[in-house]
Each structure stands twice: as structure tokens, then as C-alpha cells.
Amino acid sequence: MYSHILTSVVGKHRNNQDAIKYFESTDKVIAIVADGLGSRKKSAEGARLICRMMVEELETKQLPLQSIDIVSPIKWYEHLEKEKLNPDDYCTTCSFAVIDKISKIISVGQIGDSPIFVGIDGNSIVVLKQEKEFSNITTCLGGREKSSFTINNFKFNCKMRVLVTSDGIGDELDGSNIESLFSYLSSKYQSYSKKSRSRRFTKEIKATVGKVNNDDKSAIYIWSL
């Protein structure tokens, strides 16, 4: 059995430029978080577009994944160019996690600097975070060079926990206390009804890290029982 909570909270500006998607079927769980670049006027639309494309693609993929397996970034560019739109106006990062319930494989991928945190059975939490390039330029879709996903695959026996975030939340998390955070989230939110979990999580994010930085703050946390 798998549980999840999710949130997307606007930062200190008018519109939320993050986008998130969660999907669950009988054999898969998929979580996508895209962080539109604040300096681009259509980044929110770019973020929503890659989220939709990624869920549609990952539904059909067999795990484990390799970077070459994921074609949504190519289709993202093709869609915008077909519509005669400039991809540079739609810049966005994207991070994802997909869990195969049958094979118990987790594949995670990143374009850009939004962190992913993975806990497998009783092992230490793995922190996956790509550093910004020189001059603080973030690798992204729509950037100077066409980017592909950096992929990592994991196998678990019985217990898994995954947190996919935008950097508005992820950058505030200290790797040394992620284990205690995971334990806290799993135990606290499992006690609430499925309908109320994400609403309560959003309220907690607003109260704790809502004013820490100017960024939008999005996250999807998934855990198994």
C-alpha cells in the first residue's frame, strides 16, 4: 500500500510558476514536479506542459529507466516549435519519481536543480541534487542547450520513501535531518484521512517554510506501508 501528500504554494509574487502531477494505477505511482523559471514570462505554461507529457509517457514505460528512454523533453520542444512559440519563454526544470509496485523498482530523473530524496528499506537517505552551472544558470528545458534527464534507479524490498521537490522547499532541507523528517511526515500524515492529508500538508508548509524564500514551494512525498 502506498500513501502520498502533495502541495504547491505560491511564493512572494503573483502567480505560481511551479506545476505538479500525481498519478497512481494498479501497478505504478508517478510524481512530477516542474519549476518554471521566474525570469521567463511563460514558464508556468512550460511547467504544466512537461508535467502532462511526463505522466502520459511514464504510464507506459517499463522500469528501470535510462535517460535515452524518456522522449518527453524532445516532444516538449517539438510541441512549442510546431505552435511557433519560443521555448526560451517557457523555461522549466523537471524532476520525477516513478515506482513500479510489482517489480519494486524506483526510477527518478532530473533536469535542473530541484532535489529528490530517496529512502530505501533501512538504508540512509540518498540526496539527489544537481548544482547550478557557472553564473548561477540553471539547466532546464528551453535553455541554451537541449537537456535530457539524469536518471537514477533503485530497488527496494519492502519499504520506500521518496520526496520530489522544487528548490523552494528542497534547498531548505538539510541532508542530516532528512531521516527524521521522513519519519515525521509518514507517521503524522498516515493518521489523517486521505482527503485531508494534502490540505493539512499545504497548511504546514505555509506555516514553516512559506516565508523563508521568495520561491514557489512544491513537493510530493510518497511512502509505503
Short mmCIF file of C-alpha atoms in Angstrom, two decimals:
data_model
loop_
_atom_site.label_atom_id
_atom_site.label_comp_id
_atom_site.label_asym_id
_atom_site.label_seq_id
_atom_site.Cartn_x
_atom_site.Cartn_y
_atom_site.Cartn_z
CA MET A 1 0.00 0.00 0.00
CA TYR A 2 1.27 3.47 -0.91
CA SER A 3 0.34 6.85 0.56
CA HIS A 4 1.16 10.36 -0.58
CA ILE A 5 0.87 14.04 0.26
CA LEU A 6 1.42 16.94 -2.10
CA THR A 7 1.46 20.71 -2.12
CA SER A 8 2.19 23.68 -4.38
CA VAL A 9 2.34 27.07 -2.71
CA VAL A 10 2.94 30.37 -4.50
CA GLY A 11 5.95 32.40 -3.36
CA LYS A 12 6.30 36.13 -2.91
CA HIS A 13 4.93 37.07 -6.31
CA ARG A 14 1.63 37.00 -8.16
CA ASN A 15 1.49 33.62 -9.92
CA ASN A 16 2.65 30.10 -9.09
CA GLN A 17 5.20 29.04 -11.73
CA ASP A 18 5.54 25.50 -10.36
CA ALA A 19 3.45 22.61 -11.63
CA ILE A 20 2.90 19.18 -10.09
CA LYS A 21 1.23 15.95 -11.20
CA TYR A 22 0.47 12.79 -9.24
CA PHE A 23 -0.81 9.59 -10.83
CA GLU A 24 -1.45 6.14 -9.39
CA SER A 25 -2.62 2.94 -11.07
CA THR A 26 -2.72 -0.69 -10.01
CA ASP A 27 0.96 -1.13 -10.84
CA LYS A 28 2.57 2.34 -10.79
CA VAL A 29 2.93 5.54 -8.82
CA ILE A 30 4.15 8.65 -10.67
CA ALA A 31 5.11 12.03 -9.21
CA ILE A 32 6.21 15.01 -11.31
CA VAL A 33 7.39 18.42 -10.07
CA ALA A 34 8.31 21.15 -12.57
CA ASP A 35 9.71 24.52 -11.53
CA GLY A 36 9.19 27.24 -14.11
CA LEU A 37 11.96 29.83 -14.22
CA GLY A 38 10.77 33.10 -12.76
CA SER A 39 12.62 35.13 -15.36
CA ARG A 40 10.58 33.64 -18.23
CA LYS A 41 7.12 35.01 -18.97
CA LYS A 42 5.52 31.69 -19.98
CA SER A 43 7.39 29.37 -17.60
CA ALA A 44 4.23 28.28 -15.75
CA GLU A 45 2.80 27.02 -19.04
CA GLY A 46 6.08 25.24 -19.82
CA ALA A 47 5.97 23.55 -16.41
CA ARG A 48 2.38 22.37 -16.86
CA LEU A 49 3.15 21.07 -20.35
CA ILE A 50 6.10 18.88 -19.30
CA CYS A 51 4.14 17.53 -16.30
CA ARG A 52 1.32 16.39 -18.54
CA MET A 53 3.66 14.86 -21.10
CA MET A 54 5.71 13.04 -18.48
CA VAL A 55 2.72 11.35 -16.83
CA GLU A 56 1.41 10.21 -20.21
CA GLU A 57 4.81 8.78 -21.12
CA LEU A 58 5.74 7.18 -17.81
CA GLU A 59 2.43 5.30 -17.63
CA THR A 60 3.70 3.12 -20.48
CA LYS A 61 7.36 2.69 -19.51
CA GLN A 62 8.98 -0.41 -18.05
CA LEU A 63 11.47 0.13 -15.24
CA PRO A 64 14.39 0.55 -14.75
CA LEU A 65 14.81 3.58 -16.98
CA GLN A 66 17.71 5.09 -18.86
CA SER A 67 17.98 8.69 -20.00
CA ILE A 68 17.53 7.66 -23.62
CA ASP A 69 14.16 6.07 -22.75
CA ILE A 70 12.49 9.40 -21.94
CA VAL A 71 11.29 11.30 -25.01
CA SER A 72 9.01 13.89 -23.38
CA PRO A 73 11.70 16.63 -23.43
CA ILE A 74 12.03 16.18 -27.20
CA LYS A 75 8.25 16.30 -27.62
CA TRP A 76 8.11 19.38 -25.38
CA TYR A 77 10.36 21.28 -27.78
CA GLU A 78 8.56 19.90 -30.83
CA HIS A 79 5.17 20.99 -29.49
CA LEU A 80 6.29 24.56 -28.85
CA GLU A 81 8.10 24.84 -32.17
CA LYS A 82 5.07 23.45 -34.02
CA GLU A 83 2.97 26.19 -32.42
CA LYS A 84 5.63 28.73 -33.47
CA LEU A 85 6.41 29.52 -29.83
CA ASN A 86 9.86 30.32 -28.46
CA PRO A 87 10.99 27.61 -25.97
CA ASP A 88 13.13 30.21 -24.20
CA ASP A 89 9.92 31.85 -22.98
CA TYR A 90 8.75 28.55 -21.41
CA CYS A 91 11.87 27.52 -19.45
CA THR A 92 11.28 24.99 -16.68
CA THR A 93 13.10 22.37 -14.66
CA CYS A 94 11.53 18.96 -14.11
CA SER A 95 12.02 16.18 -11.57
CA PHE A 96 10.12 12.91 -11.37
CA ALA A 97 9.79 9.65 -9.50
CA VAL A 98 8.04 6.54 -10.79
CA ILE A 99 7.52 3.46 -8.62
CA ASP A 100 6.73 0.06 -10.08
CA LYS A 101 4.64 -1.70 -7.44
CA ILE A 102 5.21 -5.13 -8.94
CA SER A 103 8.97 -5.14 -9.51
CA LYS A 104 9.61 -2.72 -6.60
CA ILE A 105 11.86 -0.56 -8.72
CA ILE A 106 12.03 3.22 -8.37
CA SER A 107 13.31 5.38 -11.21
CA VAL A 108 13.92 9.08 -10.59
CA GLY A 109 15.00 11.73 -13.05
CA GLN A 110 16.06 15.36 -13.03
CA ILE A 111 16.51 18.21 -15.44
CA GLY A 112 17.70 21.12 -13.36
CA ASP A 113 18.39 21.75 -9.70
CA SER A 114 15.18 20.61 -7.98
CA PRO A 115 16.20 17.99 -5.38
CA ILE A 116 14.91 14.44 -4.91
CA PHE A 117 15.31 12.47 -1.67
CA VAL A 118 15.07 8.65 -1.71
CA GLY A 119 14.87 6.26 1.24
CA ILE A 120 15.13 2.51 0.56
CA ASP A 121 14.33 -0.03 3.29
CA GLY A 122 16.59 0.79 6.25
CA ASN A 123 19.36 2.47 4.28
CA SER A 124 20.47 6.08 4.58
CA ILE A 125 18.54 8.68 2.62
CA VAL A 126 20.03 9.40 -0.81
CA VAL A 127 20.02 13.10 -1.72
CA LEU A 128 19.97 13.79 -5.47
CA LYS A 129 20.66 17.42 -6.25
CA GLN A 130 22.23 18.88 -9.36
CA GLU A 131 24.28 22.00 -8.86
CA LYS A 132 23.69 25.15 -10.88
CA GLU A 133 26.11 25.90 -13.67
CA PHE A 134 28.61 28.74 -13.58
CA SER A 135 26.97 32.18 -13.28
CA ASN A 136 24.04 30.61 -11.42
CA ILE A 137 22.36 29.44 -14.64
CA THR A 138 20.00 26.52 -14.07
CA THR A 139 19.93 23.60 -16.51
CA CYS A 140 16.39 23.47 -17.83
CA LEU A 141 14.06 22.76 -20.70
CA GLY A 142 14.08 25.74 -23.05
CA GLY A 143 17.61 26.75 -22.14
CA ARG A 144 20.67 27.34 -24.28
CA GLU A 145 21.14 23.61 -24.90
CA LYS A 146 18.51 20.91 -25.14
CA SER A 147 18.66 18.87 -21.94
CA SER A 148 17.86 15.26 -21.12
CA PHE A 149 17.08 13.64 -17.78
CA THR A 150 19.72 12.44 -15.37
CA ILE A 151 18.31 9.08 -14.23
CA ASN A 152 18.88 7.03 -11.08
CA ASN A 153 17.30 3.63 -10.36
CA PHE A 154 16.71 1.93 -7.01
CA LYS A 155 15.39 -1.44 -5.88
CA PHE A 156 13.57 -1.91 -2.59
CA ASN A 157 12.36 -4.97 -0.70
CA CYS A 158 9.54 -3.70 1.49
CA LYS A 159 9.85 -0.03 2.45
CA MET A 160 10.35 3.07 0.32
CA ARG A 161 10.04 6.82 0.80
CA VAL A 162 10.53 9.44 -1.89
CA LEU A 163 10.30 13.23 -1.73
CA VAL A 164 10.25 15.14 -5.03
CA THR A 165 10.52 18.91 -4.56
CA SER A 166 11.01 22.21 -6.26
CA ASP A 167 14.04 24.05 -4.96
CA GLY A 168 11.84 26.44 -2.96
CA ILE A 169 11.48 23.58 -0.46
CA GLY A 170 14.38 21.28 -1.34
CA ASP A 171 17.07 23.91 -0.87
CA GLU A 172 15.93 24.44 2.71
CA LEU A 173 16.30 20.78 3.68
CA ASP A 174 19.45 19.65 5.47
CA GLY A 175 20.56 16.16 4.41
CA SER A 176 21.49 15.34 8.00
CA ASN A 177 17.91 15.54 9.24
CA ILE A 178 16.01 14.10 6.27
CA GLU A 179 15.57 10.76 8.05
CA SER A 180 13.77 12.40 10.96
CA LEU A 181 11.69 14.48 8.52
CA PHE A 182 10.63 11.37 6.60
CA SER A 183 9.65 9.59 9.82
CA TYR A 184 7.70 12.64 10.95
CA LEU A 185 5.80 13.01 7.66
CA SER A 186 4.96 9.31 7.35
CA SER A 187 3.70 8.92 10.91
CA LYS A 188 1.83 12.24 11.12
CA TYR A 189 0.03 12.16 7.79
CA GLN A 190 -0.80 8.47 7.83
CA SER A 191 -3.06 9.23 10.79
CA TYR A 192 -5.19 11.62 8.72
CA SER A 193 -7.80 10.71 6.14
CA LYS A 194 -6.65 10.55 2.52
CA LYS A 195 -8.85 13.51 1.64
CA SER A 196 -7.37 15.80 4.28
CA ARG A 197 -3.67 14.90 4.09
CA SER A 198 -2.57 17.25 1.32
CA ARG A 199 -4.66 20.12 2.63
CA ARG A 200 -3.03 19.76 6.05
CA PHE A 201 0.42 19.41 4.46
CA THR A 202 -0.09 22.62 2.49
CA LYS A 203 -1.08 24.43 5.68
CA GLU A 204 2.07 23.16 7.41
CA ILE A 205 4.34 24.20 4.53
CA LYS A 206 2.87 27.71 4.57
CA ALA A 207 3.45 27.95 8.33
CA THR A 208 7.01 26.60 8.34
CA VAL A 209 8.84 27.45 5.11
CA GLY A 210 6.24 29.62 3.40
CA LYS A 211 8.15 32.85 4.04
CA VAL A 212 11.72 31.52 4.11
CA ASN A 213 12.44 32.47 0.48
CA ASN A 214 10.70 34.10 -2.47
CA ASP A 215 10.32 30.88 -4.48
CA ASP A 216 7.21 28.85 -5.14
CA LYS A 217 7.22 25.73 -2.97
CA SER A 218 6.08 22.39 -4.33
CA ALA A 219 6.57 18.82 -3.15
CA ILE A 220 5.19 15.32 -3.48
CA TYR A 221 6.03 12.84 -0.74
CA ILE A 222 5.30 9.11 -1.23
CA TRP A 223 5.75 6.32 1.29
CA SER A 224 4.90 2.64 1.51
CA LEU A 225 3.34 0.84 4.43
#
